Amino acid sequence: MKITEFLKHNYRHFNAAALIDAAEGYKTHLDNGGKMMVTLAGAMSTAELGISLAEMIRQDKVQIISCTGANLEEDVFNLVAHNYYERIPNYRELSAEQEQDLLDRHLNRVTDTCIPEMEAMRRIENVILEEWMAADQKGERYFPHEFFYKILLSGKMDESFQIDPKNSWLLEAAKKNLPIIVPGWEDSTLGNMYAGHVIAGDVKNVHTVRSGIEYMMFLAEWYTENATDDSTIGFFQIGGGIAGDFPICVVPMLHQDLQRDNVPLWGYFCQISDSTTSYGSYSGAVPNEKITWGKLGLETPKYIIESDATIVAPLVFAIVLDQ
């Protein structure tokens, strides 16, 4: 039995039914000529969402991505250092002393998965620092994801790949030169490293890596060029936080601050979240709240799946891909 057949036979009520509705809405949006933004919060790359997301990119089911700096870099960490990762199923039972032991072994824990500092983070730092310095010396400036595209497409790291490269969503995005928005990139391991290299003088111009404000300016022009009444942009949000809140605000910014009244609202919205509603957080806001901010309209198809994104997102993608 295909995954889609299994899901449609068994997932009939509650969050399970919402998953089906959201996935079918995603397909309908694309079938009607729309484009889709996918946003990645949390540690989706370390959860290896790339296995399913890369295929979505290959099959043109995603036209633009917004992600945290952590998701941007952690996909590449996994690509080059997967064999050195350690999984700790009993992570809830770790003592402070055991956590200290992980630190002493240069293993940085994300829930049940430890990222090896030397094999992953420092290996990428050495490669990308060359690109930062080269651009800096030429007076050139690039977005964070563009520097990753450079090192991935250069072939310099091909021999270091430790997973099947078809499971790296960022590598697939690089091949298509997919637009990526990375708000708050500074809040990432490589963002910290970059700050250190600027302080140390290895990079002279702090603006060699382009900023979040410039990302919003880029997104404003991309959205204006790509969103039409016949081809609206959908918003598929995995988790919450800045990866979702930053890009969705481009529409009210275009309307209210730039007075571009002819720009359509987002044409589809779905959020996978386990955040509790009522605490004032963006992550916990129900879709209708976004109407008051000028992000979604009365007629926008809206879905919310209250569940674990690491479980739900691959299943939604399976339906979209007709697997």
Coordinates of N, CA, C and O in Angstrom, one line a residue, residues 49 56 63 151 182 230 233 269 272 284 302 304 319:
L49 N 15.1 16.1 8.0 CA 14.0 16.4 7.1 C 14.4 16.5 5.7 O 13.6 16.3 4.8
M56 N 11.0 17.1 -2.5 CA 10.1 18.2 -2.8 C 10.7 19.3 -3.6 O 10.1 19.8 -4.6
Q63 N 9.1 26.6 -4.0 CA 9.7 27.6 -4.8 C 10.6 28.6 -4.0 O 11.4 29.3 -4.6
I151 N 30.2 26.9 -1.5 CA 31.0 25.8 -1.1 C 30.4 24.4 -1.5 O 31.1 23.5 -1.8
V182 N 17.1 33.8 5.3 CA 17.6 33.3 6.6 C 17.6 34.4 7.6 O 18.6 35.1 7.9
D230 N -3.4 35.2 -10.3 CA -3.5 33.9 -10.9 C -2.4 32.9 -10.3 O -2.5 31.7 -10.6
I233 N 1.2 33.1 -3.6 CA 2.3 32.4 -2.9 C 1.7 31.7 -1.7 O 1.0 32.4 -0.9
F269 N -2.2 28.9 3.7 CA -1.4 28.9 4.9 C -1.6 27.6 5.7 O -2.8 27.1 5.9
I272 N 2.4 23.6 11.1 CA 2.6 22.4 12.0 C 3.2 22.9 13.3 O 4.3 23.5 13.2
G284 N 2.1 30.1 18.7 CA 0.8 29.6 19.1 C -0.4 30.3 18.6 O -1.5 29.9 18.9
K302 N -6.8 27.9 5.2 CA -6.0 27.9 6.4 C -6.1 26.6 7.1 O -7.1 26.0 7.3
I304 N -4.1 24.2 10.5 CA -3.1 24.1 11.5 C -3.1 22.6 12.0 O -4.2 22.0 12.3
I319 N 2.2 12.9 0.6 CA 0.9 13.1 -0.1 C 1.1 14.0 -1.3 O 0.7 13.7 -2.4

